[in-house]
């Protein structure tokens, strides 16, 4: 709400998330196309202050489609540039592998990681990645009329997707490994937002 009051019109939300989709690997960036709020709280509850927006804001397009297209375009360019660089180094044709996917993010309250049964349920709901942030901020920003982008860094596979237990250290290591690519993407996207 402070950002909105100061006149901010665009908000980029980032997070670390666990992959529910078996096709998403650690280090993948997921552009959030929609979210599921299972945090058991809505930031708009309570007495409404009309200065921050209407009481019942539309949430059918929380994440701005035009901004999503900008992110997709820039990620594709980065992937093509990386393939060309590798081809120049090796002399061998390189396939263009995008590090960006689109998906549905589910916000849960945490702080514990999810159980395998919860992850099976979330897959049935259409969830691609799960985390403990982003949803309240996106809801509040949309209430104030901000355009929102959400990008998740897939730092681990969610419980039950693999046999391995989840360790917070793994989340931190993967986040650090992807930080350069993530930062470069944001540097390219931010100047194009209007």
Tab-separated table of C-alpha atoms in Angstrom:
chain	number	residue	atom	x	y	z
A	1	UNK	CA	0.000	0.000	0.000
A	2	UNK	CA	2.922	2.328	0.629
A	3	UNK	CA	4.117	1.815	-2.959
A	4	UNK	CA	0.655	2.549	-4.335
A	5	UNK	CA	0.327	5.664	-2.191
A	6	UNK	CA	3.689	6.853	-3.536
A	7	UNK	CA	2.397	6.474	-7.096
A	8	UNK	CA	4.079	3.209	-8.096
A	9	UNK	CA	2.248	1.783	-11.129
A	10	UNK	CA	4.147	-1.486	-11.678
A	11	UNK	CA	5.288	-4.156	-9.237
A	12	UNK	CA	7.650	-7.066	-9.858
A	13	UNK	CA	7.311	-9.828	-7.278
A	14	UNK	CA	9.920	-12.574	-7.022
A	15	UNK	CA	10.124	-15.648	-4.841
A	16	UNK	CA	11.685	-19.028	-4.263
A	17	UNK	CA	9.258	-21.866	-4.938
A	18	UNK	CA	9.007	-25.631	-4.885
A	19	UNK	CA	8.043	-27.350	-8.120
A	20	UNK	CA	4.835	-29.362	-8.170
A	21	UNK	CA	5.194	-29.901	-11.942
A	22	UNK	CA	7.655	-32.709	-12.645
A	23	UNK	CA	8.742	-30.961	-15.879
A	24	UNK	CA	10.039	-27.925	-13.960
A	25	UNK	CA	13.614	-28.467	-12.786
A	26	UNK	CA	15.624	-26.718	-10.106
A	27	UNK	CA	16.850	-23.396	-11.460
A	28	UNK	CA	13.911	-22.908	-13.823
A	29	UNK	CA	12.257	-19.496	-13.634
A	30	UNK	CA	8.471	-19.647	-13.667
A	31	UNK	CA	6.473	-16.655	-14.863
A	32	UNK	CA	3.329	-16.628	-12.744
A	33	UNK	CA	0.239	-16.539	-14.974
A	34	UNK	CA	-2.192	-16.933	-12.055
A	35	UNK	CA	-2.213	-17.884	-8.402
A	36	UNK	CA	-4.186	-19.898	-5.881
A	37	UNK	CA	-4.512	-18.333	-2.435
A	38	UNK	CA	-4.439	-21.043	0.244
A	39	UNK	CA	-2.786	-18.834	2.852
A	40	UNK	CA	-6.013	-18.775	4.900
A	41	UNK	CA	-5.944	-14.996	4.890
A	42	UNK	CA	-6.763	-12.247	2.431
A	43	UNK	CA	-4.931	-8.933	2.879
A	44	UNK	CA	-8.115	-7.025	2.010
A	45	UNK	CA	-10.060	-8.342	5.004
A	46	UNK	CA	-11.177	-5.850	7.591
A	47	UNK	CA	-12.421	-2.321	7.230
A	48	UNK	CA	-11.893	-1.064	3.686
A	49	UNK	CA	-10.126	2.238	3.151
A	50	UNK	CA	-11.357	3.533	-0.222
A	51	UNK	CA	-8.069	5.423	-0.700
A	52	UNK	CA	-6.449	2.059	-1.457
A	53	UNK	CA	-9.060	0.827	-3.912
A	54	UNK	CA	-12.460	-0.740	-4.152
A	55	UNK	CA	-13.723	-3.285	-1.645
A	56	UNK	CA	-14.163	-6.152	-4.115
A	57	UNK	CA	-11.460	-5.805	-6.791
A	58	UNK	CA	-11.467	-8.049	-9.854
A	59	UNK	CA	-8.733	-10.699	-9.710
A	60	UNK	CA	-9.273	-12.238	-13.162
A	61	UNK	CA	-5.955	-10.807	-14.419
A	62	UNK	CA	-3.721	-10.300	-11.401
A	63	UNK	CA	-0.556	-10.716	-13.484
A	64	UNK	CA	-0.553	-8.277	-16.418
A	65	UNK	CA	-0.627	-10.114	-19.754
A	66	UNK	CA	1.255	-7.376	-21.618
A	67	UNK	CA	4.026	-7.507	-19.014
A	68	UNK	CA	4.135	-11.298	-19.279
A	69	UNK	CA	4.765	-10.971	-23.022
A	70	UNK	CA	7.710	-8.655	-22.327
A	71	UNK	CA	9.230	-11.172	-19.900
A	72	UNK	CA	8.733	-14.055	-22.352
A	73	UNK	CA	10.311	-12.087	-25.213
A	74	UNK	CA	13.360	-11.089	-23.168
A	75	UNK	CA	13.864	-14.616	-21.803
A	76	UNK	CA	13.704	-16.006	-25.340
A	77	UNK	CA	16.340	-13.495	-26.500
A	78	UNK	CA	18.600	-14.448	-23.584
A	79	UNK	CA	18.246	-18.154	-24.414
A	80	UNK	CA	19.057	-17.523	-28.083
A	81	UNK	CA	22.101	-15.443	-27.134
A	82	UNK	CA	23.339	-18.200	-24.808
A	83	UNK	CA	22.918	-20.839	-27.531
A	84	UNK	CA	24.821	-18.635	-30.018
A	85	UNK	CA	27.622	-18.069	-27.481
A	86	UNK	CA	27.979	-21.817	-26.839
A	87	UNK	CA	27.905	-22.519	-30.577
A	88	UNK	CA	30.707	-19.991	-31.141
A	89	UNK	CA	32.765	-21.624	-28.363
A	90	UNK	CA	32.240	-25.229	-29.434
A	91	UNK	CA	31.599	-24.936	-33.160
A	92	UNK	CA	28.574	-27.195	-32.697
A	93	UNK	CA	24.951	-26.284	-33.308
A	94	UNK	CA	23.192	-25.644	-29.995
A	95	UNK	CA	19.509	-26.053	-29.251
A	96	UNK	CA	17.758	-23.089	-27.669
A	97	UNK	CA	16.569	-24.148	-24.230
A	98	UNK	CA	14.468	-21.583	-22.454
A	99	UNK	CA	15.009	-21.202	-18.720
A	100	UNK	CA	11.544	-19.641	-18.351
A	101	UNK	CA	8.212	-21.449	-18.055
A	102	UNK	CA	4.718	-20.156	-17.266
A	103	UNK	CA	2.599	-21.584	-14.500
A	104	UNK	CA	0.217	-21.301	-11.576
A	105	UNK	CA	1.685	-20.438	-8.174
A	106	UNK	CA	-0.005	-21.534	-4.965
A	107	UNK	CA	0.621	-19.501	-1.826
A	108	UNK	CA	0.550	-21.368	1.484
A	109	UNK	CA	1.081	-19.964	4.975
A	110	UNK	CA	4.178	-21.995	5.941
A	111	UNK	CA	6.666	-21.912	7.548
A	112	UNK	CA	6.829	-25.702	7.205
A	113	UNK	CA	7.260	-27.209	3.778
A	114	UNK	CA	4.258	-29.071	2.383
A	115	UNK	CA	3.481	-32.738	2.896
A	116	UNK	CA	3.415	-35.175	-0.047
A	117	UNK	CA	-0.388	-35.446	0.341
A	118	UNK	CA	-0.777	-31.672	0.162
A	119	UNK	CA	1.316	-31.625	-3.006
A	120	UNK	CA	-0.830	-34.354	-4.611
A	121	UNK	CA	-3.913	-32.236	-3.811
A	122	UNK	CA	-2.300	-29.087	-5.225
A	123	UNK	CA	-1.472	-30.914	-8.473
A	124	UNK	CA	-5.179	-31.712	-8.841
A	125	UNK	CA	-5.902	-27.986	-8.381
A	126	UNK	CA	-3.594	-27.131	-11.302
A	127	UNK	CA	-0.669	-25.848	-9.244
A	128	UNK	CA	2.763	-25.772	-10.900
A	129	UNK	CA	4.781	-24.284	-8.023
A	130	UNK	CA	4.236	-23.603	-4.347
A	131	UNK	CA	5.628	-21.030	-1.932
A	132	UNK	CA	4.953	-18.926	1.137
A	133	UNK	CA	4.770	-15.378	-0.242
A	134	UNK	CA	3.742	-13.244	-3.228
A	135	UNK	CA	-0.030	-13.803	-3.153
A	136	UNK	CA	-0.925	-11.152	-0.516
A	137	UNK	CA	1.345	-8.611	-2.185
A	138	UNK	CA	-0.178	-9.301	-5.619
A	139	UNK	CA	-3.735	-8.981	-4.288
A	140	UNK	CA	-2.968	-5.688	-2.550
A	141	UNK	CA	-1.177	-4.293	-5.605
A	142	UNK	CA	-4.089	-5.169	-7.907
A	143	UNK	CA	-6.553	-3.552	-5.516
A	144	UNK	CA	-4.572	-0.341	-5.991
A	145	UNK	CA	-4.543	-0.697	-9.772
A	146	UNK	CA	-0.878	-1.647	-10.111
A	147	UNK	CA	0.292	-3.867	-12.953
A	148	UNK	CA	1.985	-6.944	-11.504
A	149	UNK	CA	4.578	-9.445	-12.695
A	150	UNK	CA	5.398	-12.492	-10.586
A	151	UNK	CA	8.444	-14.672	-11.202
A	152	UNK	CA	9.312	-17.750	-9.157
A	153	UNK	CA	12.743	-19.319	-9.008
A	154	UNK	CA	12.199	-23.068	-8.750
A	155	UNK	CA	14.660	-23.877	-5.977
A	156	UNK	CA	13.523	-27.376	-5.044
A	157	UNK	CA	11.122	-30.133	-5.959
A	158	UNK	CA	8.073	-30.135	-3.680
A	159	UNK	CA	7.546	-32.913	-1.134
A	160	UNK	CA	6.712	-36.255	-2.698
A	161	UNK	CA	7.841	-35.265	-6.204
A	162	UNK	CA	11.154	-36.975	-5.456
A	163	UNK	CA	12.167	-39.276	-2.629
A	164	UNK	CA	14.619	-36.683	-1.305
A	165	UNK	CA	13.751	-34.660	1.804
A	166	UNK	CA	13.617	-30.870	1.405
A	167	UNK	CA	16.448	-28.884	2.971
A	168	UNK	CA	16.433	-25.102	3.255
A	169	UNK	CA	20.138	-25.057	2.327
A	170	UNK	CA	19.215	-26.550	-1.067
A	171	UNK	CA	16.799	-23.661	-1.629
A	172	UNK	CA	19.527	-21.123	-0.837
A	173	UNK	CA	22.151	-22.810	-3.057
A	174	UNK	CA	19.816	-23.003	-6.062
A	175	UNK	CA	18.753	-19.387	-5.592
A	176	UNK	CA	22.389	-18.282	-5.567
A	177	UNK	CA	23.149	-20.345	-8.692
A	178	UNK	CA	20.314	-18.724	-10.658
A	179	UNK	CA	20.788	-15.179	-9.323
A	180	UNK	CA	22.828	-13.928	-12.301
A	181	UNK	CA	20.323	-15.112	-14.929
A	182	UNK	CA	17.412	-13.842	-12.843
A	183	UNK	CA	19.083	-10.453	-12.398
A	184	UNK	CA	19.930	-10.174	-16.094
A	185	UNK	CA	16.319	-10.921	-17.035
A	186	UNK	CA	15.049	-8.221	-14.676
A	187	UNK	CA	17.591	-5.697	-16.032
A	188	UNK	CA	16.220	-6.287	-19.528
A	189	UNK	CA	12.546	-6.269	-18.542
A	190	UNK	CA	12.359	-3.242	-16.223
A	191	UNK	CA	13.148	-0.551	-18.846
A	192	UNK	CA	10.379	-1.927	-21.087
A	193	UNK	CA	7.592	-1.692	-18.500
A	194	UNK	CA	5.169	1.176	-18.994
